[in-house]
Short mmCIF file of C-alpha atoms and ligand atoms in Angstrom, two decimals:
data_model
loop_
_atom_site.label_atom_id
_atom_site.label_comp_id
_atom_site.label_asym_id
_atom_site.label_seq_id
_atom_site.Cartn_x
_atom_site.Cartn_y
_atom_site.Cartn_z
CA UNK A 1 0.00 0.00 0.00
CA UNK A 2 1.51 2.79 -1.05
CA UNK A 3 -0.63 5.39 0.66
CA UNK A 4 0.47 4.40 4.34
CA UNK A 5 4.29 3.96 5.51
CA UNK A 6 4.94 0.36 6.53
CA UNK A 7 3.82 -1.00 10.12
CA UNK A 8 4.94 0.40 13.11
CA UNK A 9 7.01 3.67 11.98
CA UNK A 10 5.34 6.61 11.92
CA UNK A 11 5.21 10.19 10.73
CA UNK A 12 6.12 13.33 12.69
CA UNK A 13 4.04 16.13 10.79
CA UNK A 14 4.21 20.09 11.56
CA UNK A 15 2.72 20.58 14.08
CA UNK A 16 4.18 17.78 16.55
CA UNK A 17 7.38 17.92 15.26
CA UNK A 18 7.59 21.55 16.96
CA UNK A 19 6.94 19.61 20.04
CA UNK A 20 9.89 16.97 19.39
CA UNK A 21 12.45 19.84 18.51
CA UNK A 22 11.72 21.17 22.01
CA UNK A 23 12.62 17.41 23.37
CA UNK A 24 15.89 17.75 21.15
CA UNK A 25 16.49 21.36 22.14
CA UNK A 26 16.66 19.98 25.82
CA UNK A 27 18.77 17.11 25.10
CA UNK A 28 21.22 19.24 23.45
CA UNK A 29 21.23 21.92 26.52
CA UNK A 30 21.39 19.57 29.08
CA UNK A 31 24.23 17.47 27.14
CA UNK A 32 26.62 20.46 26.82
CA UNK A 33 25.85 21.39 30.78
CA UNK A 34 26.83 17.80 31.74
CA UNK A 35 29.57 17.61 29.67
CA UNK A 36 28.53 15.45 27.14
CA UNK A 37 29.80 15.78 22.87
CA UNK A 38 27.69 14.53 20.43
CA UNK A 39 28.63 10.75 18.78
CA UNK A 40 26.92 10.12 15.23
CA UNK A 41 27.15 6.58 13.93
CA UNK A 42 25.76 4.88 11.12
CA UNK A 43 22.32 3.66 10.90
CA UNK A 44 23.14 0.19 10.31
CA UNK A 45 26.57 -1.90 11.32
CA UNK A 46 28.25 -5.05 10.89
CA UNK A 47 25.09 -8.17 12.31
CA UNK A 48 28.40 -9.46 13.99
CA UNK A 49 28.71 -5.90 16.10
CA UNK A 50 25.02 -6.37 17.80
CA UNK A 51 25.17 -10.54 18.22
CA UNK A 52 28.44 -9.46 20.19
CA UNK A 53 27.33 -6.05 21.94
CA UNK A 54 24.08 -6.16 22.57
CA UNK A 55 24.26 -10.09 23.37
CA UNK A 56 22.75 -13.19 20.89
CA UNK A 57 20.58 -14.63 23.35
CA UNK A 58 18.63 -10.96 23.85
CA UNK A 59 15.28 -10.68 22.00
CA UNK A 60 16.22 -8.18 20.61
CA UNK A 61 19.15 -9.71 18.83
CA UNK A 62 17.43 -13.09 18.44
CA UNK A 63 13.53 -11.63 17.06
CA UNK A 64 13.71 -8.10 16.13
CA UNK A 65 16.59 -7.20 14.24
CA UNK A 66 16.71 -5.96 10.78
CA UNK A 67 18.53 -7.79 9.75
CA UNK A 68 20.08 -8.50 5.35
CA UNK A 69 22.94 -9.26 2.89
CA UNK A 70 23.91 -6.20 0.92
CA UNK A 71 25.06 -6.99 -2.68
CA UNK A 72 28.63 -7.52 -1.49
CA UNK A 73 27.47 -10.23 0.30
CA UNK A 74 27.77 -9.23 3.60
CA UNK A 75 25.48 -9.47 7.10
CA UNK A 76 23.98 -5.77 7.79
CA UNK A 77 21.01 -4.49 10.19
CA UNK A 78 20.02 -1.69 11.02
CA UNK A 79 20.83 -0.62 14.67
CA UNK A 80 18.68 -1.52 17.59
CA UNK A 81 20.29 0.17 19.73
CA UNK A 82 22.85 3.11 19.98
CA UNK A 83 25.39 1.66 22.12
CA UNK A 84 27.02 -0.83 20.56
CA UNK A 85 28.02 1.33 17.85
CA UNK A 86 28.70 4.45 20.19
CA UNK A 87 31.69 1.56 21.53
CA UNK A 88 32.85 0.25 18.26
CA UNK A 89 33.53 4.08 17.51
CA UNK A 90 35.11 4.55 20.52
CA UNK A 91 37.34 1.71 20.27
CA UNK A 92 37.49 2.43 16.20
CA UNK A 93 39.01 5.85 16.80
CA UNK A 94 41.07 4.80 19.90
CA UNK A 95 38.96 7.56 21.67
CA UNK A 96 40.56 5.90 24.90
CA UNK A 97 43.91 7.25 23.90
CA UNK A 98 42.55 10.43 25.05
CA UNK A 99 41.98 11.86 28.73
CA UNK A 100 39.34 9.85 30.07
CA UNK A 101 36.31 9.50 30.59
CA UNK A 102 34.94 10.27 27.29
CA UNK A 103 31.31 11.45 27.48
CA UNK A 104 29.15 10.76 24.35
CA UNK A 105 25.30 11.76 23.58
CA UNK A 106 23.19 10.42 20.59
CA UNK A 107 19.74 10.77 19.21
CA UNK A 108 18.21 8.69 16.70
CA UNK A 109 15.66 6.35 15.06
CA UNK A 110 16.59 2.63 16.13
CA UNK A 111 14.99 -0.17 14.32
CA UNK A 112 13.01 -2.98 16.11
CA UNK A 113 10.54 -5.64 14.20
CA UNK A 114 8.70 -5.70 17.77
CA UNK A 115 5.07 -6.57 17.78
CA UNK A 116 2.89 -2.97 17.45
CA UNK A 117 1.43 -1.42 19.89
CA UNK A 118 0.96 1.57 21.96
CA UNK A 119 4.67 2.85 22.77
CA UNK A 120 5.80 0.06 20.72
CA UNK A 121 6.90 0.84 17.04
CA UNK A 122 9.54 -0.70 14.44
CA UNK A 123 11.10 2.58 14.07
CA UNK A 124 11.49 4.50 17.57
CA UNK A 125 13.84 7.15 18.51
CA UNK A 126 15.82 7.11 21.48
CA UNK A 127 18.20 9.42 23.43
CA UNK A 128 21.08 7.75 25.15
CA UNK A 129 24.60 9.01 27.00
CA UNK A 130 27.97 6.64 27.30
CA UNK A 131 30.49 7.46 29.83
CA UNK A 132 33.66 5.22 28.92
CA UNK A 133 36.46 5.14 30.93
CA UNK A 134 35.77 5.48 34.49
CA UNK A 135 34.70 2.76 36.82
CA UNK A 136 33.50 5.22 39.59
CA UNK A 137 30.40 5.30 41.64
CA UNK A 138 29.85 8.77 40.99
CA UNK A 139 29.87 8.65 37.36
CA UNK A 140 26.67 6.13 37.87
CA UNK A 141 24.83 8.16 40.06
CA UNK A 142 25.59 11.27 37.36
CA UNK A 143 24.23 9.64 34.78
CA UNK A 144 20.94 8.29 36.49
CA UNK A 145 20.78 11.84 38.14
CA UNK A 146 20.85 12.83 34.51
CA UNK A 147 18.34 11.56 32.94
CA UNK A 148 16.07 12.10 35.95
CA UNK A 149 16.73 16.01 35.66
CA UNK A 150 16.23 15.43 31.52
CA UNK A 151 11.99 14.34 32.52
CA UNK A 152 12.14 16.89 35.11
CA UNK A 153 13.51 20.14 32.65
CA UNK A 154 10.10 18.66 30.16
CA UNK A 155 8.29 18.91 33.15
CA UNK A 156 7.33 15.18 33.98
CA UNK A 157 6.14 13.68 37.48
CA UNK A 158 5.10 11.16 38.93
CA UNK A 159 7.81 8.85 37.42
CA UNK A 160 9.53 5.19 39.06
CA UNK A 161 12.98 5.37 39.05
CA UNK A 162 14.51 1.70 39.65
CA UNK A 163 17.94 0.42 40.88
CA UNK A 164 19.98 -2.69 41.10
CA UNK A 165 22.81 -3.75 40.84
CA UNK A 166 23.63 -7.40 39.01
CA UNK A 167 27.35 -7.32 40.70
CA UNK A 168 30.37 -8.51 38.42
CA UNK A 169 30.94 -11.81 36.35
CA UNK A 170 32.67 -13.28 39.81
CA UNK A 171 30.21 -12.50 42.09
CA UNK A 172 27.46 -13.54 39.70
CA UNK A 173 29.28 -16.80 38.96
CA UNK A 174 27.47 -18.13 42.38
CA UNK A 175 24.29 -16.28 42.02
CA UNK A 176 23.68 -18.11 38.76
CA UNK A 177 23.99 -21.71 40.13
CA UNK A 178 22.18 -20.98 42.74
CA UNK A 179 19.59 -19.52 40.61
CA UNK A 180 19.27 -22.77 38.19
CA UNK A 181 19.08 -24.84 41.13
CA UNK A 182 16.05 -23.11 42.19
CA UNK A 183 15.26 -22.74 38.67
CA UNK A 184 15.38 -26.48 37.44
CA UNK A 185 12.29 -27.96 39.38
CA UNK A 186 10.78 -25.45 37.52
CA UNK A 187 12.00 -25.33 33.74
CA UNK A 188 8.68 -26.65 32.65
CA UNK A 189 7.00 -23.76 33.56
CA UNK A 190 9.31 -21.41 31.55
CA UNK A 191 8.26 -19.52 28.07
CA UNK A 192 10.47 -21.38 25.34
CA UNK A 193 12.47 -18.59 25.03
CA UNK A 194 13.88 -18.98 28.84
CA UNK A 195 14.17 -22.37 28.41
CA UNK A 196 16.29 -22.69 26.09
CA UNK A 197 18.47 -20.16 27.20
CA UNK A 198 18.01 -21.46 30.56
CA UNK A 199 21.89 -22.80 30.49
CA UNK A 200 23.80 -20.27 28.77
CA UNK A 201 21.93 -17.14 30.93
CA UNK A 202 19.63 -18.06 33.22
CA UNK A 203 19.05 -14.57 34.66
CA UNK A 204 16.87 -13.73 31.58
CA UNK A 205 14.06 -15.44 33.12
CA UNK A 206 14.13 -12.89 36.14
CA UNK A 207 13.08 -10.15 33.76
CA UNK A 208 11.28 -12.26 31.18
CA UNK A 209 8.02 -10.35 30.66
CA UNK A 210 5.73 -13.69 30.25
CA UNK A 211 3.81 -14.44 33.52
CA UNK A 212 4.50 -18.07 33.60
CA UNK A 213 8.33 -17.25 33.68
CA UNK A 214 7.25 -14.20 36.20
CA UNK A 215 5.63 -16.64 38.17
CA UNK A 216 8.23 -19.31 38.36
CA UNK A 217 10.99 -16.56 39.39
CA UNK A 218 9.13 -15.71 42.51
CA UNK A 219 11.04 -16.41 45.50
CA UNK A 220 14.30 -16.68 43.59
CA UNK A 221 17.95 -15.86 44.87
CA UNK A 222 18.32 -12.18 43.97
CA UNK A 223 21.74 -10.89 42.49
CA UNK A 224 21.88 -8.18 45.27
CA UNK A 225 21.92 -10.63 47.84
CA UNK A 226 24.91 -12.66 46.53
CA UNK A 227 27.43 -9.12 45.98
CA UNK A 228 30.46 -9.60 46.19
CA UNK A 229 32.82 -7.03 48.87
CA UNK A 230 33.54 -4.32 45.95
CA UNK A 231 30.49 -4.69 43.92
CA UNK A 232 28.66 -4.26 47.39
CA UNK A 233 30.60 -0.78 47.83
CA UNK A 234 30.31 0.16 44.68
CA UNK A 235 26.69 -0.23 44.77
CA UNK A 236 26.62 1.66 48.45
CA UNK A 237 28.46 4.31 47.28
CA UNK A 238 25.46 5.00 44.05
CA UNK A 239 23.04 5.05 46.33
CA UNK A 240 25.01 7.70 49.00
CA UNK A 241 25.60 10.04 45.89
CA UNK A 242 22.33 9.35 44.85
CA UNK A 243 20.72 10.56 48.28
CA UNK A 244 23.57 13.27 48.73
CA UNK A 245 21.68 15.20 45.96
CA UNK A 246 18.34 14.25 46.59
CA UNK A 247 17.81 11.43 43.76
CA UNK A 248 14.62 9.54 44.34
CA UNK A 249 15.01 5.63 43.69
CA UNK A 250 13.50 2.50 44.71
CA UNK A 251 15.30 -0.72 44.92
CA UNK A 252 14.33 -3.45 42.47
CA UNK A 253 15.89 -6.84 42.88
CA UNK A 254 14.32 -7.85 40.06
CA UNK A 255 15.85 -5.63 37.48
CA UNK A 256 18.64 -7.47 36.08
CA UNK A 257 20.64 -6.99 32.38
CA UNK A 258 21.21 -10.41 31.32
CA UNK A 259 24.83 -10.70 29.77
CA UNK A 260 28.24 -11.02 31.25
CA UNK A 261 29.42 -7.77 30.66
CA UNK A 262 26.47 -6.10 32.13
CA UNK A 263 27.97 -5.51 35.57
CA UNK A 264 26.83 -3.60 38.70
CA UNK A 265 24.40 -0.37 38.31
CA UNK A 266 21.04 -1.30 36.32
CA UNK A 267 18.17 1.02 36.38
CA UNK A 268 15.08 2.06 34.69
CA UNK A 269 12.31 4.58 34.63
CA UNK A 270 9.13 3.87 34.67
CA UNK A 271 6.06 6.76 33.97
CA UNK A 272 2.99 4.40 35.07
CA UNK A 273 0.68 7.04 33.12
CA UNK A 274 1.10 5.89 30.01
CA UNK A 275 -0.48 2.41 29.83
CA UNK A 276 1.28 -0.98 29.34
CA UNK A 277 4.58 0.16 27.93
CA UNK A 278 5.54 2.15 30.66
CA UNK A 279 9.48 2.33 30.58
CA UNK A 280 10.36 5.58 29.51
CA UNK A 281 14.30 4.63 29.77
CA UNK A 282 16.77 2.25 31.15
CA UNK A 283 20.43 1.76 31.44
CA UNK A 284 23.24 -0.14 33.62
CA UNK A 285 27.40 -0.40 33.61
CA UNK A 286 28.81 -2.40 30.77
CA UNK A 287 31.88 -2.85 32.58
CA UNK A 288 33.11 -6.08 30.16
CA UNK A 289 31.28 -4.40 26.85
CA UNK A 290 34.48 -2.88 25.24
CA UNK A 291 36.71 -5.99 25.41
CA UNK A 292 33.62 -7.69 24.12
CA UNK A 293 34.00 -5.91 20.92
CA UNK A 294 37.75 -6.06 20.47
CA UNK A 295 38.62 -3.31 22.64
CA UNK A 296 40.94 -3.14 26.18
CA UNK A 297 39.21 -3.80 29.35
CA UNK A 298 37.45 -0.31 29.30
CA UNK A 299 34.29 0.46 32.23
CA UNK A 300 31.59 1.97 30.22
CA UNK A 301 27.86 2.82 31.69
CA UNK A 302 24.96 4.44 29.91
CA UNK A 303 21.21 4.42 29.45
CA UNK A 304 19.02 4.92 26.42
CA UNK A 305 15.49 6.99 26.63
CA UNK A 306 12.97 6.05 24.25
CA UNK A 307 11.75 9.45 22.87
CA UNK A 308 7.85 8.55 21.73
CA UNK A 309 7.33 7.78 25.41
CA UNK A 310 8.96 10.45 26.46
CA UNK A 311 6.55 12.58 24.61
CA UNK A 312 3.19 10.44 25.37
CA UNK A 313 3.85 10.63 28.55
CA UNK A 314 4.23 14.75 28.30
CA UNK A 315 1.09 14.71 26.39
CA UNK A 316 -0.55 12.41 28.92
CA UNK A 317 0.27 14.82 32.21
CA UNK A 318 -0.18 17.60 29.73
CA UNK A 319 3.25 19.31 29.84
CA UNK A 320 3.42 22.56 28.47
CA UNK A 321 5.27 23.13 24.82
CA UNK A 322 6.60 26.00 24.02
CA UNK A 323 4.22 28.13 21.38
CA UNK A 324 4.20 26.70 17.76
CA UNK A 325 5.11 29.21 14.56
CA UNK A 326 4.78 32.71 15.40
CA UNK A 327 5.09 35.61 13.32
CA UNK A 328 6.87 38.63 13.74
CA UNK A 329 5.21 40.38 9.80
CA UNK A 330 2.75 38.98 7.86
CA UNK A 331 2.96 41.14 4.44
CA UNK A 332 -1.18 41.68 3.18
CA UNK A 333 -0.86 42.54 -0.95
CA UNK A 334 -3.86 43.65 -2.77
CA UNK A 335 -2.87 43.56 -6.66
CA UNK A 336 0.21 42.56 -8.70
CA UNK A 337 2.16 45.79 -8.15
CA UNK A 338 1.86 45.59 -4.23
CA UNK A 339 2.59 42.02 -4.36
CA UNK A 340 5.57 42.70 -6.42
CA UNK A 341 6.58 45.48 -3.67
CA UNK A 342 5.48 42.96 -0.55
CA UNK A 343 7.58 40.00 -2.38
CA UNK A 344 10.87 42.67 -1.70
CA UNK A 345 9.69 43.68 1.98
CA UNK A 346 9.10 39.85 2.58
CA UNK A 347 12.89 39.43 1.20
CA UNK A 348 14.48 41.99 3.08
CA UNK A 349 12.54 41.42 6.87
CA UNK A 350 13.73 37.85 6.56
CA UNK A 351 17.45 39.09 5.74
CA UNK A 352 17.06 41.19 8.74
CA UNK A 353 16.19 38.41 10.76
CA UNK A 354 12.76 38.72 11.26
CA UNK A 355 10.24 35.83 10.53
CA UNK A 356 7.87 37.35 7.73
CA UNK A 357 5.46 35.78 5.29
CA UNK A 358 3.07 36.49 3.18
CA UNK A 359 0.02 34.81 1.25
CA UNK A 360 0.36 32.54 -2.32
CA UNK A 361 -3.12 31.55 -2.35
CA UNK A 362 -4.73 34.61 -3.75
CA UNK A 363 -6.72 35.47 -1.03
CA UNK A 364 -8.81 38.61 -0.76
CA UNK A 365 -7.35 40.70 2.15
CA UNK A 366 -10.18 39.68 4.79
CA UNK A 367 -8.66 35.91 4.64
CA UNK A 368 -5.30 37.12 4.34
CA UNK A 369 -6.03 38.55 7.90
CA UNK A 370 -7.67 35.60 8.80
CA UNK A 371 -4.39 33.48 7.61
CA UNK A 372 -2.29 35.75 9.26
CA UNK A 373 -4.01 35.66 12.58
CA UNK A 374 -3.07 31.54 13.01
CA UNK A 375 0.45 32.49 13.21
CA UNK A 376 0.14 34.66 16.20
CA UNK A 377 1.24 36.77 13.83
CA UNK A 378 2.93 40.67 16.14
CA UNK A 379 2.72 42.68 13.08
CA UNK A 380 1.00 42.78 9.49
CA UNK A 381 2.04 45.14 6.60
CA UNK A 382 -0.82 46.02 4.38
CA UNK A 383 0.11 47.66 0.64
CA UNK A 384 -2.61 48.06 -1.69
CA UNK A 385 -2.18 50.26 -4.83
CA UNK A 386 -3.14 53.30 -3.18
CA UNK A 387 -0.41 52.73 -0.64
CA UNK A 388 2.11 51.81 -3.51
CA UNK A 389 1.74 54.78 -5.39
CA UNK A 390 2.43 57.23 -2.32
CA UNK A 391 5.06 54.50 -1.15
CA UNK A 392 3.82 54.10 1.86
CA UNK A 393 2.51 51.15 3.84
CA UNK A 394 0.00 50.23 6.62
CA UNK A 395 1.46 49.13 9.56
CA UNK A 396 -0.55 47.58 12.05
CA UNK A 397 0.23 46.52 15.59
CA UNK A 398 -2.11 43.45 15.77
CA UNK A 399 -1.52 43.25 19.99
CA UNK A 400 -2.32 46.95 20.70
CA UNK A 401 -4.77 47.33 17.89
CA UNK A 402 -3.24 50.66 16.17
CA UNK A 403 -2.46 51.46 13.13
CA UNK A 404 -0.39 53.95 10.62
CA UNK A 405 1.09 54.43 7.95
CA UNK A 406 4.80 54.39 7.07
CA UNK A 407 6.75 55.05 4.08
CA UNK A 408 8.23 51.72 2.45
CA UNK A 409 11.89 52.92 2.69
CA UNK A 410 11.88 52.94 7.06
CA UNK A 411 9.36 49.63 6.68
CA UNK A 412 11.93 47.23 8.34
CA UNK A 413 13.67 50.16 10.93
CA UNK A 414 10.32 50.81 12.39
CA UNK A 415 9.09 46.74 13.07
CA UNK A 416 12.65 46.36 14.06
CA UNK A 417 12.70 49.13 16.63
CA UNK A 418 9.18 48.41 18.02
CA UNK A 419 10.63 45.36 18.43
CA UNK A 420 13.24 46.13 20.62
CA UNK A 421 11.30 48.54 22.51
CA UNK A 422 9.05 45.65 23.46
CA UNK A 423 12.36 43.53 24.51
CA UNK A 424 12.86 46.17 27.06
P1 AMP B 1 16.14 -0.69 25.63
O1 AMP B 1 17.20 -0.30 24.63
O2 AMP B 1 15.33 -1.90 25.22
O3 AMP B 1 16.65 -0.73 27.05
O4 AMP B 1 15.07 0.49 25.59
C1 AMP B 1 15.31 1.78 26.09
C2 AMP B 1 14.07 2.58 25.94
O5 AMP B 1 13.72 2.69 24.56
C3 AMP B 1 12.84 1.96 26.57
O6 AMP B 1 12.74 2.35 27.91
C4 AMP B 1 11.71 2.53 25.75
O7 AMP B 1 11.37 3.81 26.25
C5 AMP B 1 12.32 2.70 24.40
N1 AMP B 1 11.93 1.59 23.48
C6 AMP B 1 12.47 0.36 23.40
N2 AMP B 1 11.87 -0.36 22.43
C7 AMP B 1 10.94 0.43 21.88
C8 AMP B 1 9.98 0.28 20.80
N3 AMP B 1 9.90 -0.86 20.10
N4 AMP B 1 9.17 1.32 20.51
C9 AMP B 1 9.26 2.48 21.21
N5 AMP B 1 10.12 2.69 22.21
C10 AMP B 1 10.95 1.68 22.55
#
């Protein structure tokens, strides 16, 4: 069907798309007063780069990539996710060679065949940070305290945010037998998917979403529990620096990332306003992530925001957005020779940085008010051919009301200066 864009992507029209530059506006303000550059990657990578960073035994990786040979015969997909790639640059460019920690940002679609449904397209768009380089405690609580100050600036509430921490490949080592011992009795009662991941990594089934495997997981050893001396600091120490500034967070012992180089912090944010798919972000240390894609042992933590939420959940608590297209001039013609003469205005307002426009349509000069009245539109120009031939113009103040005529040569000096008067 060539009238409608394929399932689950959608299209941002004018209108809304106002609404998602003010989302990108604040990610790129509060980026640069965190201390974070912008990273832009390609839109699809090496398959090998995600069955390796983002882990083969993930849905994701196993049922929703993109995933096809391009005519030189080689594996592509398009990314899922932004981190993978944000590491392969960084260990691509030797970014590591440089003072650390390096402090990356990126926006972006990512590409998901994931069943549709509210909150849950095949094309999303997600925000995410990497901090790479530094293994301190601090650097997790800045980056959770981040992205909790990112929903704040749009002005959400009323959000979850979630902590854990899934310790280090040592610690875990004993966590995960004890976990298949309790698990075993029960491996009938597991989705297929846990089951037959249940030996290579059982701690999927802790945050499978299927009830059965919800169910069965009930009453299981917890990672937290098992912690080994410095994962247990280290996970003390995020909580102190979260309190020290006033970071809100419960403790979820069931929040686990599934992989061996997931280690320590996990968390995620949950707005319970906005139905089923309620996790408006998540993100953990990755402390084994750069060796895992040919890089040296490297600590890495981030988190990844998924930016439709984000937006349904503004919409849903109705957040205010700043004011859509205003105009400063909207130039009213009546007759070729004053549209000739408004067509020059128009040009010159807009190379004195004013935002002008004027009609195409033909409209008689009531609807050209009209028109110009949707923009919110501070000033409107009239010429007619009356004007013209005195060279002169009506200038009307459409907030006070007023009127008068000026002559077309001062035109942009006079907007301009009312302007700035009404700055002061
Ligand atoms: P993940 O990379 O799976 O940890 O997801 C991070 C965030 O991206 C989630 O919290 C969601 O807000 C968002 N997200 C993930 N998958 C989708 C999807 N299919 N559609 C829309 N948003 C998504």
């Amino acid at each position: 069907m060539l009238t409608a864009g394929p399932k689950g992507t959608n299209d941002i029209l004018p209108g809304q798309v106002e609404k998602w530059q003010y989302i990108e506006q604040t990610i790129r303000d509060i980026c640069r007063e965190y201390g974070y550059s912008e990273i832009r990657t390609p839109v699809f990578e090496h398959t090998e780069l995600f069955l390796r960073g983002v882990g083969d035994t993930t849905d994701v990786v196993e049922k929703e990539m993109y995933t096809f040979e391009d005519k030189g015969r080689r594996s592509i997909s398009l990314r899922p996710e932004g981190t993978a790639s944000a590491v392969r640059a960084y260990v691509e460019h030797k970014l590591y060679a440089q003072p650390q920690p390096t402090k990356v940002f990126y926006t972006g679609s990512m590409f998901r065949y994931a069943n549709v449904q509210a909150g849950r397209y095949r094309e999303f768009h997600q925000f995410g940070v990497e901090v790479l380089g530094s293994n301190d405690p601090a650097v997790d609580a800045e980056v959770i305290a981040m992205a909790m100050d990112f929903y704040g600036r749009l002005g959400l509430t009323n959000l979850e945010l979630h902590i854990n921490s899934v310790g280090c490949p040592t610690c875990r080592k004993s966590h995960r037998e004890e976990l298949q011992s309790f698990l075993r009795p029960r491996l009938d009662k597991l989705c297929k998917m846990c089951q037959s991941r249940f030996e290579r990594n059982p701690l999927r089934v802790l945050d499978c979403k299927e009830n059965s495997c919800q169910e069965a997981g009930r009453g299981a050893p917890t990672t937290t529990t098992g912690l080994c001396p410095d994962c247990a600091d280290h996970f003390a120490l995020v909580k102190t620096y979260l309190d020290t500034i006033g970071v809100r967070y419960i403790v979820n012992e069931r929040l686990v990332r599934g992989l061996d180089y997931y280690t320590n912090t996990a968390f995620e944010i949950m707005a319970p306003d906005i139905g089923a798919q309620s996790s408006i972000g998540g993100g953990g240390r990755y402390n084994g992530l750069v060796e895992q894609v040919g890089g040296p042992v490297t600590p890495g933590i981030g988190y990844a925001l998924g930016l439709e939420r984000v937006l349904a959940a503004m919409e849903q608590q109705g957040a205010a957005f700043p004011a859509g297209l205003t105009l400063d001039v909207f130039i009213a013609a009546l007759g070729e020779a004053a549209k000739n003469s408004a067509f020059a205005i128009l040009n010159d307002l807009r190379k004195a940085g004013l935002v002008a426009e004027m009609d195409y349509m033909g409209r008689s000069l009531k609807s050209q008010m009209k028109y110009a009245g949707k923009f919110n539109t501070r000033f409107t120009v009239i010429i007619g051919d009356d004007e013209l031939n005195r060279g002169m113009a009506v200038l009307r103040d459409m907030v006070v009301g007023q009127q008068e005529e000026v002559a077309l040569g001062v035109l942009r000096d006079k907007i301009q200066s009312k302007k700035q008067e009404e700055k002061k």
